[in-house]
C-alpha positions as protocol buffer text, in pm:
chain_id: "A"
residue {
  index: 1
  type: MET
  ca { x: -32 y: -4 z: -6 }
}
residue {
  index: 2
  type: THR
  ca { x: 175 y: 335 z: -64 }
}
residue {
  index: 3
  type: LEU
  ca { x: -66 y: 542 z: 95 }
}
residue {
  index: 4
  type: GLY
  ca { x: -98 y: 823 z: -128 }
}
residue {
  index: 5
  type: LEU
  ca { x: 292 y: 884 z: -105 }
}
residue {
  index: 6
  type: GLY
  ca { x: 543 y: 904 z: -398 }
}
residue {
  index: 7
  type: ARG
  ca { x: 441 y: 1214 z: -556 }
}
residue {
  index: 8
  type: SER
  ca { x: 700 y: 1487 z: -581 }
}
residue {
  index: 9
  type: PRO
  ca { x: 588 y: 1793 z: -355 }
}
residue {
  index: 10
  type: ALA
  ca { x: 475 y: 2058 z: -681 }
}
residue {
  index: 11
  type: HIS
  ca { x: 225 y: 1789 z: -748 }
}
residue {
  index: 12
  type: PRO
  ca { x: 80 y: 1666 z: -432 }
}
residue {
  index: 13
  type: PRO
  ca { x: -194 y: 1424 z: -344 }
}
residue {
  index: 14
  type: PRO
  ca { x: -569 y: 1582 z: -318 }
}
residue {
  index: 15
  type: VAL
  ca { x: -730 y: 1595 z: 8 }
}
residue {
  index: 16
  type: ALA
  ca { x: -962 y: 1340 z: 1 }
}
residue {
  index: 17
  type: GLU
  ca { x: -633 y: 1077 z: -114 }
}
residue {
  index: 18
  type: ARG
  ca { x: -446 y: 1208 z: 164 }
}
residue {
  index: 19
  type: GLU
  ca { x: -746 y: 1207 z: 421 }
}
residue {
  index: 20
  type: ALA
  ca { x: -846 y: 863 z: 326 }
}
residue {
  index: 21
  type: ALA
  ca { x: -489 y: 737 z: 338 }
}
residue {
  index: 22
  type: ILE
  ca { x: -404 y: 872 z: 727 }
}
residue {
  index: 23
  type: THR
  ca { x: -797 y: 738 z: 852 }
}
residue {
  index: 24
  type: LEU
  ca { x: -673 y: 385 z: 711 }
}
residue {
  index: 25
  type: LEU
  ca { x: -280 y: 458 z: 909 }
}
residue {
  index: 26
  type: TYR
  ca { x: -541 y: 586 z: 1217 }
}
residue {
  index: 27
  type: ARG
  ca { x: -709 y: 245 z: 1254 }
}
residue {
  index: 28
  type: GLU
  ca { x: -431 y: 28 z: 1207 }
}
residue {
  index: 29
  type: GLN
  ca { x: -166 y: 167 z: 1372 }
}
residue {
  index: 30
  type: TRP
  ca { x: -319 y: 356 z: 1679 }
}
residue {
  index: 31
  type: ALA
  ca { x: -370 y: 93 z: 1907 }
}
residue {
  index: 32
  type: GLY
  ca { x: 15 y: -4 z: 1879 }
}
residue {
  index: 33
  type: MET
  ca { x: 119 y: 363 z: 1889 }
}
residue {
  index: 34
  type: VAL
  ca { x: -84 y: 427 z: 2211 }
}
residue {
  index: 35
  type: ARG
  ca { x: 110 y: 75 z: 2365 }
}
residue {
  index: 36
  type: LEU
  ca { x: 460 y: 226 z: 2259 }
}
residue {
  index: 37
  type: ALA
  ca { x: 335 y: 580 z: 2392 }
}
residue {
  index: 38
  type: LEU
  ca { x: 168 y: 399 z: 2732 }
}
residue {
  index: 39
  type: LEU
  ca { x: 542 y: 212 z: 2807 }
}
residue {
  index: 40
  type: MET
  ca { x: 738 y: 509 z: 2744 }
}
residue {
  index: 41
  type: LEU
  ca { x: 535 y: 797 z: 2939 }
}
residue {
  index: 42
  type: GLY
  ca { x: 292 y: 535 z: 3244 }
}
residue {
  index: 43
  type: ASP
  ca { x: -35 y: 658 z: 3193 }
}
residue {
  index: 44
  type: ARG
  ca { x: -287 y: 672 z: 2936 }
}
residue {
  index: 45
  type: ALA
  ca { x: -411 y: 979 z: 2906 }
}
residue {
  index: 46
  type: SER
  ca { x: -51 y: 1157 z: 2839 }
}
residue {
  index: 47
  type: ALA
  ca { x: 34 y: 814 z: 2594 }
}
residue {
  index: 48
  type: GLU
  ca { x: -319 y: 910 z: 2392 }
}
residue {
  index: 49
  type: ASP
  ca { x: -253 y: 1289 z: 2390 }
}
residue {
  index: 50
  type: ALA
  ca { x: 154 y: 1170 z: 2244 }
}
residue {
  index: 51
  type: VAL
  ca { x: -3 y: 968 z: 2010 }
}
residue {
  index: 52
  type: GLN
  ca { x: -274 y: 1195 z: 1820 }
}
residue {
  index: 53
  type: GLU
  ca { x: -1 y: 1495 z: 1850 }
}
residue {
  index: 54
  type: SER
  ca { x: 181 y: 1257 z: 1635 }
}
residue {
  index: 55
  type: PHE
  ca { x: -49 y: 1157 z: 1404 }
}
residue {
  index: 56
  type: ALA
  ca { x: -123 y: 1530 z: 1354 }
}
residue {
  index: 57
  type: ALA
  ca { x: 225 y: 1573 z: 1248 }
}
residue {
  index: 58
  type: VAL
  ca { x: 238 y: 1339 z: 991 }
}
residue {
  index: 59
  type: TYR
  ca { x: -100 y: 1444 z: 866 }
}
residue {
  index: 60
  type: ARG
  ca { x: 52 y: 1798 z: 846 }
}
residue {
  index: 61
  type: ARG
  ca { x: 405 y: 1651 z: 692 }
}
residue {
  index: 62
  type: TRP
  ca { x: 220 y: 1441 z: 475 }
}
residue {
  index: 63
  type: ASP
  ca { x: 363 y: 1560 z: 150 }
}
residue {
  index: 64
  type: LYS
  ca { x: 690 y: 1571 z: 278 }
}
residue {
  index: 65
  type: ILE
  ca { x: 745 y: 1199 z: 330 }
}
residue {
  index: 66
  type: LYS
  ca { x: 853 y: 1012 z: -24 }
}
residue {
  index: 67
  type: ASP
  ca { x: 853 y: 651 z: 36 }
}
residue {
  index: 68
  type: GLY
  ca { x: 519 y: 498 z: 140 }
}
residue {
  index: 69
  type: THR
  ca { x: 653 y: 219 z: 285 }
}
residue {
  index: 70
  type: ARG
  ca { x: 869 y: 403 z: 549 }
}
residue {
  index: 71
  type: VAL
  ca { x: 517 y: 606 z: 678 }
}
residue {
  index: 72
  type: GLU
  ca { x: 489 y: 364 z: 1031 }
}
residue {
  index: 73
  type: ALA
  ca { x: 828 y: 384 z: 1090 }
}
residue {
  index: 74
  type: TYR
  ca { x: 809 y: 764 z: 1044 }
}
residue {
  index: 75
  type: LEU
  ca { x: 496 y: 750 z: 1290 }
}
residue {
  index: 76
  type: ARG
  ca { x: 636 y: 502 z: 1557 }
}
residue {
  index: 77
  type: SER
  ca { x: 999 y: 822 z: 1563 }
}
residue {
  index: 78
  type: ALA
  ca { x: 689 y: 1046 z: 1563 }
}
residue {
  index: 79
  type: VAL
  ca { x: 578 y: 885 z: 1874 }
}
residue {
  index: 80
  type: LEU
  ca { x: 871 y: 834 z: 2032 }
}
residue {
  index: 81
  type: ASN
  ca { x: 1012 y: 1230 z: 1950 }
}
residue {
  index: 82
  type: THR
  ca { x: 645 y: 1274 z: 2102 }
}
residue {
  index: 83
  type: SER
  ca { x: 725 y: 1090 z: 2443 }
}
residue {
  index: 84
  type: ARG
  ca { x: 1087 y: 1263 z: 2464 }
}
residue {
  index: 85
  type: SER
  ca { x: 906 y: 1575 z: 2494 }
}
residue {
  index: 86
  type: VAL
  ca { x: 687 y: 1505 z: 2705 }
}
residue {
  index: 87
  type: LEU
  ca { x: 963 y: 1314 z: 2950 }
}
residue {
  index: 88
  type: ARG
  ca { x: 1154 y: 1633 z: 2931 }
}
residue {
  index: 89
  type: ARG
  ca { x: 846 y: 1867 z: 3022 }
}
residue {
  index: 90
  type: ARG
  ca { x: 823 y: 1635 z: 3320 }
}
residue {
  index: 91
  type: LYS
  ca { x: 1160 y: 1663 z: 3413 }
}
residue {
  index: 92
  type: LEU
  ca { x: 1149 y: 2054 z: 3354 }
}
residue {
  index: 93
  type: ALA
  ca { x: 835 y: 2055 z: 3612 }
}
residue {
  index: 94
  type: VAL
  ca { x: 1008 y: 1826 z: 3864 }
}
residue {
  index: 95
  type: LEU
  ca { x: 1334 y: 2102 z: 3898 }
}
residue {
  index: 96
  type: HIS
  ca { x: 1036 y: 2409 z: 3954 }
}
residue {
  index: 97
  type: ARG
  ca { x: 834 y: 2209 z: 4239 }
}
residue {
  index: 98
  type: GLN
  ca { x: 814 y: 1995 z: 4519 }
}
residue {
  index: 99
  type: PRO
  ca { x: 889 y: 1620 z: 4367 }
}
residue {
  index: 100
  type: VAL
  ca { x: 556 y: 1409 z: 4296 }
}
residue {
  index: 101
  type: ASP
  ca { x: 478 y: 1039 z: 4305 }
}
residue {
  index: 102
  type: PRO
  ca { x: 536 y: 870 z: 3951 }
}
residue {
  index: 103
  type: PRO
  ca { x: 238 y: 817 z: 3728 }
}
residue {
  index: 104
  type: VAL
  ca { x: 55 y: 574 z: 3877 }
}
residue {
  index: 105
  type: TRP
  ca { x: -126 y: 268 z: 3657 }
}
residue {
  index: 106
  type: SER
  ca { x: -472 y: 255 z: 3650 }
}
residue {
  index: 107
  type: ALA
  ca { x: -713 y: 60 z: 3841 }
}
residue {
  index: 108
  type: GLU
  ca { x: -789 y: -111 z: 3616 }
}
residue {
  index: 109
  type: SER
  ca { x: -480 y: -183 z: 3522 }
}
residue {
  index: 110
  type: GLN
  ca { x: -358 y: -275 z: 3860 }
}
residue {
  index: 111
  type: ALA
  ca { x: -564 y: -510 z: 3892 }
}
residue {
  index: 112
  type: MET
  ca { x: -545 y: -697 z: 3578 }
}
residue {
  index: 113
  type: LEU
  ca { x: -117 y: -654 z: 3594 }
}
residue {
  index: 114
  type: GLY
  ca { x: 64 y: -924 z: 3825 }
}
residue {
  index: 115
  type: GLU
  ca { x: 305 y: -808 z: 4069 }
}
residue {
  index: 116
  type: ASP
  ca { x: 619 y: -993 z: 3847 }
}
residue {
  index: 117
  type: ARG
  ca { x: 494 y: -761 z: 3537 }
}
residue {
  index: 118
  type: ARG
  ca { x: 417 y: -427 z: 3806 }
}
residue {
  index: 119
  type: GLU
  ca { x: 807 y: -455 z: 3896 }
}
residue {
  index: 120
  type: VAL
  ca { x: 934 y: -497 z: 3539 }
}
residue {
  index: 121
  type: LEU
  ca { x: 733 y: -209 z: 3435 }
}
residue {
  index: 122
  type: ALA
  ca { x: 845 y: 6 z: 3715 }
}
residue {
  index: 123
  type: ALA
  ca { x: 1197 y: -109 z: 3680 }
}
residue {
  index: 124
  type: LEU
  ca { x: 1194 y: -42 z: 3313 }
}
residue {
  index: 125
  type: ALA
  ca { x: 1060 y: 321 z: 3374 }
}
residue {
  index: 126
  type: THR
  ca { x: 1380 y: 424 z: 3574 }
}
residue {
  index: 127
  type: LEU
  ca { x: 1599 y: 315 z: 3304 }
}
residue {
  index: 128
  type: PRO
  ca { x: 1749 y: 559 z: 3054 }
}
residue {
  index: 129
  type: THR
  ca { x: 1562 y: 645 z: 2746 }
}
residue {
  index: 130
  type: ARG
  ca { x: 1702 y: 556 z: 2490 }
}
residue {
  index: 131
  type: ARG
  ca { x: 1771 y: 151 z: 2662 }
}
residue {
  index: 132
  type: ARG
  ca { x: 1367 y: 192 z: 2752 }
}
residue {
  index: 133
  type: GLU
  ca { x: 1299 y: 229 z: 2398 }
}
residue {
  index: 134
  type: VAL
  ca { x: 1542 y: -21 z: 2255 }
}
residue {
  index: 135
  type: LEU
  ca { x: 1338 y: -261 z: 2467 }
}
residue {
  index: 136
  type: VAL
  ca { x: 992 y: -132 z: 2416 }
}
residue {
  index: 137
  type: MET
  ca { x: 1042 y: -148 z: 2031 }
}
residue {
  index: 138
  type: ARG
  ca { x: 1214 y: -499 z: 2091 }
}
residue {
  index: 139
  type: PHE
  ca { x: 990 y: -698 z: 2329 }
}
residue {
  index: 140
  type: TYR
  ca { x: 660 y: -525 z: 2312 }
}
residue {
  index: 141
  type: LEU
  ca { x: 636 y: -390 z: 1968 }
}
residue {
  index: 142
  type: HIS
  ca { x: 840 y: -714 z: 1813 }
}
residue {
  index: 143
  type: LEU
  ca { x: 1019 y: -502 z: 1618 }
}
residue {
  index: 144
  type: SER
  ca { x: 1374 y: -648 z: 1435 }
}
residue {
  index: 145
  type: ASP
  ca { x: 1732 y: -487 z: 1505 }
}
residue {
  index: 146
  type: ALA
  ca { x: 1694 y: -343 z: 1158 }
}
residue {
  index: 147
  type: GLU
  ca { x: 1311 y: -161 z: 1235 }
}
residue {
  index: 148
  type: ILE
  ca { x: 1445 y: -25 z: 1580 }
}
residue {
  index: 149
  type: ALA
  ca { x: 1758 y: 150 z: 1398 }
}
residue {
  index: 150
  type: ARG
  ca { x: 1525 y: 312 z: 1126 }
}
residue {
  index: 151
  type: THR
  ca { x: 1327 y: 418 z: 1416 }
}
residue {
  index: 152
  type: LEU
  ca { x: 1568 y: 584 z: 1645 }
}
residue {
  index: 153
  type: GLY
  ca { x: 1857 y: 659 z: 1389 }
}
residue {
  index: 154
  type: ILE
  ca { x: 2123 y: 404 z: 1479 }
}
residue {
  index: 155
  type: THR
  ca { x: 2317 y: 109 z: 1439 }
}
residue {
  index: 156
  type: GLU
  ca { x: 2166 y: -215 z: 1439 }
}
residue {
  index: 157
  type: VAL
  ca { x: 2494 y: -296 z: 1630 }
}
residue {
  index: 158
  type: SER
  ca { x: 2423 y: -35 z: 1860 }
}
residue {
  index: 159
  type: VAL
  ca { x: 2062 y: -139 z: 1907 }
}
residue {
  index: 160
  type: ARG
  ca { x: 2181 y: -507 z: 2004 }
}
residue {
  index: 161
  type: SER
  ca { x: 2482 y: -315 z: 2272 }
}
residue {
  index: 162
  type: THR
  ca { x: 2196 y: -123 z: 2413 }
}
residue {
  index: 163
  type: THR
  ca { x: 1952 y: -430 z: 2437 }
}
residue {
  index: 164
  type: SER
  ca { x: 2203 y: -590 z: 2611 }
}
residue {
  index: 165
  type: ARG
  ca { x: 2310 y: -308 z: 2869 }
}
residue {
  index: 166
  type: ALA
  ca { x: 1936 y: -241 z: 2892 }
}
residue {
  index: 167
  type: LEU
  ca { x: 1896 y: -661 z: 3003 }
}
residue {
  index: 168
  type: LYS
  ca { x: 2176 y: -567 z: 3192 }
}
residue {
  index: 169
  type: SER
  ca { x: 2012 y: -311 z: 3384 }
}
residue {
  index: 170
  type: LEU
  ca { x: 1701 y: -441 z: 3439 }
}
residue {
  index: 171
  type: GLY
  ca { x: 1828 y: -726 z: 3546 }
}
residue {
  index: 172
  type: SER
  ca { x: 1979 y: -575 z: 3819 }
}
residue {
  index: 173
  type: LYS
  ca { x: 1770 y: -329 z: 3898 }
}
residue {
  index: 174
  type: LEU
  ca { x: 1484 y: -661 z: 3964 }
}
residue {
  index: 175
  type: GLN
  ca { x: 1756 y: -812 z: 4179 }
}
residue {
  index: 176
  type: GLU
  ca { x: 1773 y: -508 z: 4410 }
}
residue {
  index: 177
  type: ASP
  ca { x: 1395 y: -435 z: 4466 }
}
residue {
  index: 178
  type: ARG
  ca { x: 1324 y: -855 z: 4581 }
}
């Protein structure tokens, strides 16, 4: 599916074609992108806002995306970048006021998650951003090294070494908590 891409900026797709393509992309990718943002941000409302903002950004830049096969990777990158911005704003807010408790999972989520899974998610939240991103994309989105590398703009070797370091850090954190 080309999603109406591949045209030159001088000949952008008709608005109806662009809207149909973005609607299809939204239907196919919304849930997965919300899961990605949720794992990065820790609360559903922020995750949904980040994904909505990312879809709006993709829509605004639709005519500039040359390769229709990369639109999903572009969207993933947009979600990650938006999540990073949210995390930076949170850090800045913490510097200017009393520390607040970390985001709390909803009561429904807490009831559904087992204790082990909550511990893993809590430990995951303590990892540096890049390590957390790599683990989320590998083990929650089931992306390949190549897909992760394209999304993050790093090499596959960097993906593998970051994954290794992240798993070691995560294991140490989980051992400390027991």
